[in-house]
PDB file of C-alpha atoms in Angstrom:
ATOM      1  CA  UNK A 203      -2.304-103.717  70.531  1.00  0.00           C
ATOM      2  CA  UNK A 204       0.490-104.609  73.249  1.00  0.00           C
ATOM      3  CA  UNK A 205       0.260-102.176  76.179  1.00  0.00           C
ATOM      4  CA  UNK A 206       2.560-100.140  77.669  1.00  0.00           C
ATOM      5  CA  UNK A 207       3.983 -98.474  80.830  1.00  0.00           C
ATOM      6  CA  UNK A 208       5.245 -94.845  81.071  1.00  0.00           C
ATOM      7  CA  UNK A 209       6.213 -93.029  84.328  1.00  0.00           C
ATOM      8  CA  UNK A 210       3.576 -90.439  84.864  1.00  0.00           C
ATOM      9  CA  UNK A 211       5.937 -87.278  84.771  1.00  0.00           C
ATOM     10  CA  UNK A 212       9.619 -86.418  84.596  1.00  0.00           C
ATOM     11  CA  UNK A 213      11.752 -83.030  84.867  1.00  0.00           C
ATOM     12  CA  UNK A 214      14.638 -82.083  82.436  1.00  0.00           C
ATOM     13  CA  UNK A 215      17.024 -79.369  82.828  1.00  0.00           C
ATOM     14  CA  UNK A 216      17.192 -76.890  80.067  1.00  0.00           C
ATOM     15  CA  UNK A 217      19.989 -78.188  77.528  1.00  0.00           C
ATOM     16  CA  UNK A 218      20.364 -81.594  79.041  1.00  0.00           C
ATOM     17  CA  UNK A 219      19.184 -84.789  77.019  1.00  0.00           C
ATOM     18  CA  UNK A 220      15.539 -85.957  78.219  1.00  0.00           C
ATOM     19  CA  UNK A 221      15.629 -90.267  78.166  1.00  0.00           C
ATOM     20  CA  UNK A 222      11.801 -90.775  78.045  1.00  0.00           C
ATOM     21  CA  UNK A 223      11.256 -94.484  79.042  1.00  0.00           C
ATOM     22  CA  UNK A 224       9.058 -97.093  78.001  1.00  0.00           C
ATOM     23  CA  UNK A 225       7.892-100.844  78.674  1.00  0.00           C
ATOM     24  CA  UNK A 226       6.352-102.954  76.170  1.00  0.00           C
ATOM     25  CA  UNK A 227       6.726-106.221  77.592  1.00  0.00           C
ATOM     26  CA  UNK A 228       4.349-108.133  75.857  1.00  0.00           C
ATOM     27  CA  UNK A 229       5.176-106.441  72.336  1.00  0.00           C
ATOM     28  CA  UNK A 230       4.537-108.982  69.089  1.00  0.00           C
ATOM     29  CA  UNK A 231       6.671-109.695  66.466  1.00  0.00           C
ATOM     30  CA  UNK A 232       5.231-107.543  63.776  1.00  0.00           C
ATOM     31  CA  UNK A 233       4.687-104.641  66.414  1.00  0.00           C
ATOM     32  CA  UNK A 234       6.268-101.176  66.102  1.00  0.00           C
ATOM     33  CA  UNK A 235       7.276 -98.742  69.086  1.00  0.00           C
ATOM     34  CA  UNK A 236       5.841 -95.376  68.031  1.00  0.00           C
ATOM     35  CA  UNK A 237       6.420 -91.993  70.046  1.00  0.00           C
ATOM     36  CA  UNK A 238       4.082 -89.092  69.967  1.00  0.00           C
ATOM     37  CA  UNK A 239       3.937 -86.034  71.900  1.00  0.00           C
ATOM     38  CA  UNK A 240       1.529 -83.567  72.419  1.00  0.00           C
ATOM     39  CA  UNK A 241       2.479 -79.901  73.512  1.00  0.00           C
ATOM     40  CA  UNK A 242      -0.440 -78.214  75.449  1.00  0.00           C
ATOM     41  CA  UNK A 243      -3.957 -77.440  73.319  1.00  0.00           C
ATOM     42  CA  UNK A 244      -2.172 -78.794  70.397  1.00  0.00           C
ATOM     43  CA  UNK A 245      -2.642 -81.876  68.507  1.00  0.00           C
ATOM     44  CA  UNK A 246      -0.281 -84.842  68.593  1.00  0.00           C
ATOM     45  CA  UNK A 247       2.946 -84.479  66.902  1.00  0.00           C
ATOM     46  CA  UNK A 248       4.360 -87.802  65.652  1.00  0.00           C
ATOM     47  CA  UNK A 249       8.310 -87.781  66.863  1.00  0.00           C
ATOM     48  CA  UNK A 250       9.793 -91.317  65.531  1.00  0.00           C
ATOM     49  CA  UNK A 251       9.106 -95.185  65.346  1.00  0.00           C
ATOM     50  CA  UNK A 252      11.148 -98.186  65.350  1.00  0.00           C
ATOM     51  CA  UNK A 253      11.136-102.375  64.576  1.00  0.00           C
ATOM     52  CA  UNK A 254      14.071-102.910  66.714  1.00  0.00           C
ATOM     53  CA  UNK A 255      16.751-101.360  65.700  1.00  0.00           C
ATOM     54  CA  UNK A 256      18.092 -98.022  67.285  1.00  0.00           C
ATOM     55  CA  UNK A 257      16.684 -95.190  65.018  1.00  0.00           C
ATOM     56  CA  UNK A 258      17.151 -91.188  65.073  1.00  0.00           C
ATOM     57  CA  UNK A 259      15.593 -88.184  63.165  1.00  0.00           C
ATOM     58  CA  UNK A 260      16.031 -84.708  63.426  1.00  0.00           C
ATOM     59  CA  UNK A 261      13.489 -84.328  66.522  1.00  0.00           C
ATOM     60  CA  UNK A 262      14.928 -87.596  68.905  1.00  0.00           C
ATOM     61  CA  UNK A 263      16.926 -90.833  69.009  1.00  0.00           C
ATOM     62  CA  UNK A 264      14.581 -94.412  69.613  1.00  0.00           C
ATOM     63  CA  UNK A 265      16.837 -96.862  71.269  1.00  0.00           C
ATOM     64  CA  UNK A 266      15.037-100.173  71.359  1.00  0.00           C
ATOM     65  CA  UNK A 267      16.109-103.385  73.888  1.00  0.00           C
ATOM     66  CA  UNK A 268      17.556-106.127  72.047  1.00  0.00           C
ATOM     67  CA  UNK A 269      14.395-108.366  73.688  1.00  0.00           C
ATOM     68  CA  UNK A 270      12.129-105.547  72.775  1.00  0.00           C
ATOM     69  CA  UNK A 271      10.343-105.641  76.126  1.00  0.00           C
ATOM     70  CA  UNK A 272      11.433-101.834  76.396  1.00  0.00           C
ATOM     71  CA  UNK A 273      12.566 -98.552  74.527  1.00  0.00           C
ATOM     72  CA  UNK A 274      13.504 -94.866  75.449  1.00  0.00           C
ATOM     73  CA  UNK A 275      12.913 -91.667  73.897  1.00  0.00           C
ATOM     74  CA  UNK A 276      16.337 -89.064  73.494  1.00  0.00           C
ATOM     75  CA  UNK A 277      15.613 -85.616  73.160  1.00  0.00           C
ATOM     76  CA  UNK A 278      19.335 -84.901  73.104  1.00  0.00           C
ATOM     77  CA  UNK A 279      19.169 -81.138  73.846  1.00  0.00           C
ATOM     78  CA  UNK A 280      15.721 -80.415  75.547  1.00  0.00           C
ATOM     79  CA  UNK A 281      14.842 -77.046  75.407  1.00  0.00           C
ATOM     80  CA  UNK A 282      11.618 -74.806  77.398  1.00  0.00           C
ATOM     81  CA  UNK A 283       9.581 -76.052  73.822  1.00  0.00           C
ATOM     82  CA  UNK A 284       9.847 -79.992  74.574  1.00  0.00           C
ATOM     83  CA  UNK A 285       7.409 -78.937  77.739  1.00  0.00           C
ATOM     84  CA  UNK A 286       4.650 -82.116  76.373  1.00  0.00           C
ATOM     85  CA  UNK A 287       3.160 -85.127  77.383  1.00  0.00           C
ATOM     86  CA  UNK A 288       5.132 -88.211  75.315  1.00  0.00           C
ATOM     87  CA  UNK A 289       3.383 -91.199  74.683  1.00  0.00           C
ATOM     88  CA  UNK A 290       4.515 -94.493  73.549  1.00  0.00           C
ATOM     89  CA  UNK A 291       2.273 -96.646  71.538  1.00  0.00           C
ATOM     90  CA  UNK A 292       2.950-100.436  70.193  1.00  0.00           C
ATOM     91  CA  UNK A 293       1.419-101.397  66.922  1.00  0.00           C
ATOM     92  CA  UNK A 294       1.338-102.525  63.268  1.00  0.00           C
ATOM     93  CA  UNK A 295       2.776-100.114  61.081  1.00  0.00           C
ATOM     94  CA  UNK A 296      -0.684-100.588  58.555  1.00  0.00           C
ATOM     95  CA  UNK A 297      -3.507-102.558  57.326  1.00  0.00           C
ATOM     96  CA  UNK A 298      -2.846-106.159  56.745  1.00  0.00           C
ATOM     97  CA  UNK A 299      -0.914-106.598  59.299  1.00  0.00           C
ATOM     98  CA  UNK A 300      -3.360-107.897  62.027  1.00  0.00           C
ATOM     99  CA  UNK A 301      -3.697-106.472  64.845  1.00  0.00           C
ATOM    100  CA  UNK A 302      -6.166-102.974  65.472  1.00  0.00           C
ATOM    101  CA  UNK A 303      -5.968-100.984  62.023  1.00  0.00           C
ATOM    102  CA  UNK A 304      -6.458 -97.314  61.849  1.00  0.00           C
ATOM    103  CA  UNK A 305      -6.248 -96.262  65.392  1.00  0.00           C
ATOM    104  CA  UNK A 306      -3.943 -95.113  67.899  1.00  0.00           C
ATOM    105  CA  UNK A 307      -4.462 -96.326  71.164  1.00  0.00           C
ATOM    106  CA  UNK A 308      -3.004 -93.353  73.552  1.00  0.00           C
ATOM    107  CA  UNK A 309      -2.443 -94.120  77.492  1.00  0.00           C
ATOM    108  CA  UNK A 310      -1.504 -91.020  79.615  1.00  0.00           C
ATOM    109  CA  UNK A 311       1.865 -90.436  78.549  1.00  0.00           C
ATOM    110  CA  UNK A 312       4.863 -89.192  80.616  1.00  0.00           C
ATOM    111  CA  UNK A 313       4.613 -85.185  81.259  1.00  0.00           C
ATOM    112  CA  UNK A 314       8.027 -84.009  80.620  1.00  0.00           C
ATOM    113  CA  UNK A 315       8.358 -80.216  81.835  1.00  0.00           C
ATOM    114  CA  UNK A 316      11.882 -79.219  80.843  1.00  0.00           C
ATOM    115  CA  UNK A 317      12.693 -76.603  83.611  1.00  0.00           C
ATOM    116  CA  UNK A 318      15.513 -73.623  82.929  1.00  0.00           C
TER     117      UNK A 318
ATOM    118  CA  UNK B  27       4.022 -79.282  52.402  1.00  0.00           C
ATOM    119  CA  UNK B  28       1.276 -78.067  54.020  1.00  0.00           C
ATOM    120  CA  UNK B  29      -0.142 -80.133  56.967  1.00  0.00           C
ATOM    121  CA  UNK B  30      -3.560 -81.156  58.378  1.00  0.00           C
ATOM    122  CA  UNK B  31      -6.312 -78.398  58.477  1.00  0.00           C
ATOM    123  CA  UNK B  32      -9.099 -78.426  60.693  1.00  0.00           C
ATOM    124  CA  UNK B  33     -12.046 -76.277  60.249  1.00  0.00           C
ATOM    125  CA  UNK B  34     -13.598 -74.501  62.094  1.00  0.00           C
ATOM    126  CA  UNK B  35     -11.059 -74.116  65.237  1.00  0.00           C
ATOM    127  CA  UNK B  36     -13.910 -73.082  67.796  1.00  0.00           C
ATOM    128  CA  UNK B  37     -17.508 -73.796  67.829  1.00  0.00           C
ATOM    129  CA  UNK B  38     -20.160 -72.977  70.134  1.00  0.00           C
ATOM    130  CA  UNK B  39     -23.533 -74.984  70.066  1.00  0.00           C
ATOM    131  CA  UNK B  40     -26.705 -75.949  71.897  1.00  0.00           C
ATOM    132  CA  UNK B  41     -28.009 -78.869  72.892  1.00  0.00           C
ATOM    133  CA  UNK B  42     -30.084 -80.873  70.349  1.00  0.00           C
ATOM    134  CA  UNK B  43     -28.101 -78.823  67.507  1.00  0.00           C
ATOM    135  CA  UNK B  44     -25.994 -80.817  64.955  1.00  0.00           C
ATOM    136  CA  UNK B  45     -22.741 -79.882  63.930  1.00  0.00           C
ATOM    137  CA  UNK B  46     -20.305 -80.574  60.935  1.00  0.00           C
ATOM    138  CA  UNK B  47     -16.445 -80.536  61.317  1.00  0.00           C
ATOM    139  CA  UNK B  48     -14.230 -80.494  58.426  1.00  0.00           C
ATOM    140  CA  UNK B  49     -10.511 -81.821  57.937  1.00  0.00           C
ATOM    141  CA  UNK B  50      -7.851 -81.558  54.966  1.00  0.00           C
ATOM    142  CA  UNK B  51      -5.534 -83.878  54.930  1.00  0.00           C
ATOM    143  CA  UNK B  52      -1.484 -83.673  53.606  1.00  0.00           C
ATOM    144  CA  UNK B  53      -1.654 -83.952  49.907  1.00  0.00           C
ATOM    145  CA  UNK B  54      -1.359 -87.382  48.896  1.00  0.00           C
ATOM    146  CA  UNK B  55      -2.615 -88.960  52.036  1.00  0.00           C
ATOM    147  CA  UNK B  56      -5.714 -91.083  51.697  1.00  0.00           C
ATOM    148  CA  UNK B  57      -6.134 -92.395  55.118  1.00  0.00           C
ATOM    149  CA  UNK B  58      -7.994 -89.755  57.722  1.00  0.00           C
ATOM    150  CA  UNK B  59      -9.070 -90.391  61.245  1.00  0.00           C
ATOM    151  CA  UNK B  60     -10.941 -88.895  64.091  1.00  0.00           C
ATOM    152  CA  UNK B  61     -10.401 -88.277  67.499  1.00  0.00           C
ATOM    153  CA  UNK B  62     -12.015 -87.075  70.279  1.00  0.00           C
ATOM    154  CA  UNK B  63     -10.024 -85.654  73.483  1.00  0.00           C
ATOM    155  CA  UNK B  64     -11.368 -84.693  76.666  1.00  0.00           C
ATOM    156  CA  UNK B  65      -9.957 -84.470  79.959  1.00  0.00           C
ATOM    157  CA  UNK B  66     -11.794 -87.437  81.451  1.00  0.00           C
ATOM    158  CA  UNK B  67     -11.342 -89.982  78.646  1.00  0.00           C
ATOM    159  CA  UNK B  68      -8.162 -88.878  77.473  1.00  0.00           C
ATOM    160  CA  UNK B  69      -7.869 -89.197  73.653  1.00  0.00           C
ATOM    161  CA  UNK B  70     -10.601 -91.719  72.401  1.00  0.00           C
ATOM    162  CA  UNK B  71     -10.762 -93.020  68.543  1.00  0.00           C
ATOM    163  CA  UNK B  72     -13.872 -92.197  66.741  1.00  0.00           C
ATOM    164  CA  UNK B  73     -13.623 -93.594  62.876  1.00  0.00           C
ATOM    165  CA  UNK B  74     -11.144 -93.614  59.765  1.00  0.00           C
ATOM    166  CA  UNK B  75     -11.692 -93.273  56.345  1.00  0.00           C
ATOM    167  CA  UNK B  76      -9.551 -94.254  53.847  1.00  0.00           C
ATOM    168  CA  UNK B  77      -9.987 -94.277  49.635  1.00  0.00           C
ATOM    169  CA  UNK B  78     -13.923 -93.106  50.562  1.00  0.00           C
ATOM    170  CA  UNK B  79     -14.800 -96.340  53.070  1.00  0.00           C
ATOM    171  CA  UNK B  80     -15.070 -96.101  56.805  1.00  0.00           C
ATOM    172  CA  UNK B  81     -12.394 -99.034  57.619  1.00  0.00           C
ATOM    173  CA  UNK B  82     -12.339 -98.830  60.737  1.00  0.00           C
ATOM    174  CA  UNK B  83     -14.996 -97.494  63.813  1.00  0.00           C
ATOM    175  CA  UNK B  84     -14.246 -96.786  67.879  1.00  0.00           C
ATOM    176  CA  UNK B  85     -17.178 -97.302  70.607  1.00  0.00           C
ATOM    177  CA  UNK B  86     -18.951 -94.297  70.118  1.00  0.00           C
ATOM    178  CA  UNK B  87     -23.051 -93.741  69.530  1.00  0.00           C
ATOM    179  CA  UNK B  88     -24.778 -93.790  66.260  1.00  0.00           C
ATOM    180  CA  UNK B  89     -25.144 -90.189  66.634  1.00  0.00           C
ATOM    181  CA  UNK B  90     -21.050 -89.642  65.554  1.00  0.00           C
ATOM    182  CA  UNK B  91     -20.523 -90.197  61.796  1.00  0.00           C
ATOM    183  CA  UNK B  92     -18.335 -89.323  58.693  1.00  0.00           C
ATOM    184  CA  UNK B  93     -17.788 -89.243  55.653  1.00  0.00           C
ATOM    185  CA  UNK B  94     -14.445 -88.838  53.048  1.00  0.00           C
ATOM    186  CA  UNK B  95     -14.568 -87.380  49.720  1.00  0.00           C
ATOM    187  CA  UNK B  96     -12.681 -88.344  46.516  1.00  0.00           C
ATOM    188  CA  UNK B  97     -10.098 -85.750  47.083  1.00  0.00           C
ATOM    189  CA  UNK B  98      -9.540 -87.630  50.809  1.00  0.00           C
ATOM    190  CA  UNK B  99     -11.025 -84.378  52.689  1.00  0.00           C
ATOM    191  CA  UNK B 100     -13.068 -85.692  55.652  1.00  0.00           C
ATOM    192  CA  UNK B 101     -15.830 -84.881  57.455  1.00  0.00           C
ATOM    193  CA  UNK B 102     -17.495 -85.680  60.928  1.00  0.00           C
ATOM    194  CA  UNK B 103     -21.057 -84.651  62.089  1.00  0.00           C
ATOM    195  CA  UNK B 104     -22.449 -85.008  65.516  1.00  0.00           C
ATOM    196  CA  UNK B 105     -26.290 -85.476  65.998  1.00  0.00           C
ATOM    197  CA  UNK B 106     -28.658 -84.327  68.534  1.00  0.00           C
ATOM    198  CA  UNK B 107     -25.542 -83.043  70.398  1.00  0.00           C
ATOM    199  CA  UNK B 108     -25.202 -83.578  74.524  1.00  0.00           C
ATOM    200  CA  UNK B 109     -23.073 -81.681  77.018  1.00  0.00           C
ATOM    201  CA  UNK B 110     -20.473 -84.155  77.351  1.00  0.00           C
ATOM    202  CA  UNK B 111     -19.692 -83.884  73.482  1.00  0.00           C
ATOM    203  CA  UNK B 112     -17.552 -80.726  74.434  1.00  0.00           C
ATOM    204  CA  UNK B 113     -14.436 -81.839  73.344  1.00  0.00           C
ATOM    205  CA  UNK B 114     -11.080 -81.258  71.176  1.00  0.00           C
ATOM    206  CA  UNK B 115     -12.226 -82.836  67.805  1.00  0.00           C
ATOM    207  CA  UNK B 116      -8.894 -84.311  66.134  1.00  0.00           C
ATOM    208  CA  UNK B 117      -8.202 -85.451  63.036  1.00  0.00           C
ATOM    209  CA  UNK B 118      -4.833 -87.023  61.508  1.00  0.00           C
ATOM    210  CA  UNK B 119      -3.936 -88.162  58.166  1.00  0.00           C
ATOM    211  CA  UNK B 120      -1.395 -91.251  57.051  1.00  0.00           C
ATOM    212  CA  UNK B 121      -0.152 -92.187  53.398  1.00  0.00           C
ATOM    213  CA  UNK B 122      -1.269 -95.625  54.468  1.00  0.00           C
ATOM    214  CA  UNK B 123      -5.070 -97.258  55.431  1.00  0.00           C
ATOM    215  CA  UNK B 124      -4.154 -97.763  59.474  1.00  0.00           C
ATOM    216  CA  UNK B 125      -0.940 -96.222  59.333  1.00  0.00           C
ATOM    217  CA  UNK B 126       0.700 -96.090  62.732  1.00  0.00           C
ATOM    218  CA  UNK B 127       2.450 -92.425  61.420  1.00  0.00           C
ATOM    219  CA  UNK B 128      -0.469 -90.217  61.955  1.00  0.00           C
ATOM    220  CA  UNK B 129      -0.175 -86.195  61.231  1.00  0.00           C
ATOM    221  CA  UNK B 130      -2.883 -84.126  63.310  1.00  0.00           C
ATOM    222  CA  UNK B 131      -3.987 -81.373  62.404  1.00  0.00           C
ATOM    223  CA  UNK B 132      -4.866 -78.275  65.158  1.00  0.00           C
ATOM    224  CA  UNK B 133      -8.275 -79.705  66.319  1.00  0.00           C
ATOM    225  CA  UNK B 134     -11.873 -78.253  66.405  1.00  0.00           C
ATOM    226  CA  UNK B 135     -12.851 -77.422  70.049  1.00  0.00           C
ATOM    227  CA  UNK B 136     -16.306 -77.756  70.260  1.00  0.00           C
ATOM    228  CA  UNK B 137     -18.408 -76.399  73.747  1.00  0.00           C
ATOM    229  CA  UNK B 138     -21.948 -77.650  74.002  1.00  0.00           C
ATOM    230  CA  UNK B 139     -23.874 -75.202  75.876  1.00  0.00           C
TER     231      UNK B 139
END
């Protein structure tokens, strides 16, 4: 799996939109961005994924470089409950298509602590 | 639809003692793996199981194994356990075998006394 680079911790103000980046400079073609956060004691909460286009859910917006070498994370509103570490993991969405099946390979994350 | 459950959510054991974690996956996912997460190693991939078969295994000691029923529910014992197997003992489902959208359940935190 590619590797990638988050900053170790970032503040958000109550209400304002959290942009969570990521590099992934040595992505592959058949690679996904995935985001995951995890909000203290709990387990990981998948958020979103994306090929390369931009995508968006009910929880956050994925807006992926056109090269792919990067992405951010959009928690449009953050609010006190968005306090988690985020972490950004490159990979093949299943089995069969090469790479490491099964397994999530989690760095340290960015702590975001959304302040009021 | 009801999500990953983990049971039991605390454990307290001895060293030398064995121990058996259990994990329910979200109806209609066949794919469960294990996790271990402590604050040194960070979260660390133990095994998955998926349609009964271990598919896939991290770098841990013999002494961590599993198995997976025919209803997918999943389970991981620890042998002869050892101090530094106090951890938070995760396990997440997918609808696919090594599906990169994972749902964890609540964890087992187990303290090795």
């Amino acid at each position: 799996d590619a590797k990638t680079t988050q900053p170790t911790s970032m503040d958000c103000a109550e209400g304002r939109a959290a942009n969570l980046p990521c590099n992934h400079s040595t992505i592959s073609g058949n690679e996904y961005v995935y985001w995951y956060r995890q909000i203290h004691s709990q387990g990981p909460q998948y958020i979103i994924h994306g090929l390369k286009n931009n995508e968006t859910n009910e929880m956050a917006s994925l807006i992926i470089t056109e090269d792919r070498k990067s992405s951010t994370l959009i928690l449009p509103h953050a609010t006190l409950r968005d306090t988690a570490v985020y972490y950004c993991i490159v990979r093949v969405p299943e089995w069969g298509y090469g790479g490491s099946q099964g397994n999530l390979i989690f760095g340290k994350g960015t702590k975001l602590s959304v302040k009021p | 639809k009801a999500g990953v459950t983990q049971t039991p959510r605390y454990l307290i054991k001895t060293r030398g003692q064995q121990v058996t974690l259990s994990c329910s996956p979200i109806s209609g996912h066949r794919s469960v793996s294990w996790y271990q997460q402590t604050p040194g190693q960070g979260l660390q991939f133990l095994f998955e199981y998926f349609s009964e078969t271990q598919r896939n295994k991290g770098n841990f000691p013999g002494r961590f194994s599993g198995r997976q029923f025919s209803n997918s529910r999943s389970e991981m014992n620890v042998s002869t356990l050892e101090l530094g197997d106090s951890a938070l003992y995760l396990c997440a489902s997918s609808f696919q075998q090594g599906g990169g959208e994972q749902y964890f359940g609540p964890g087992t935190r187990l303290t090795v006394t």
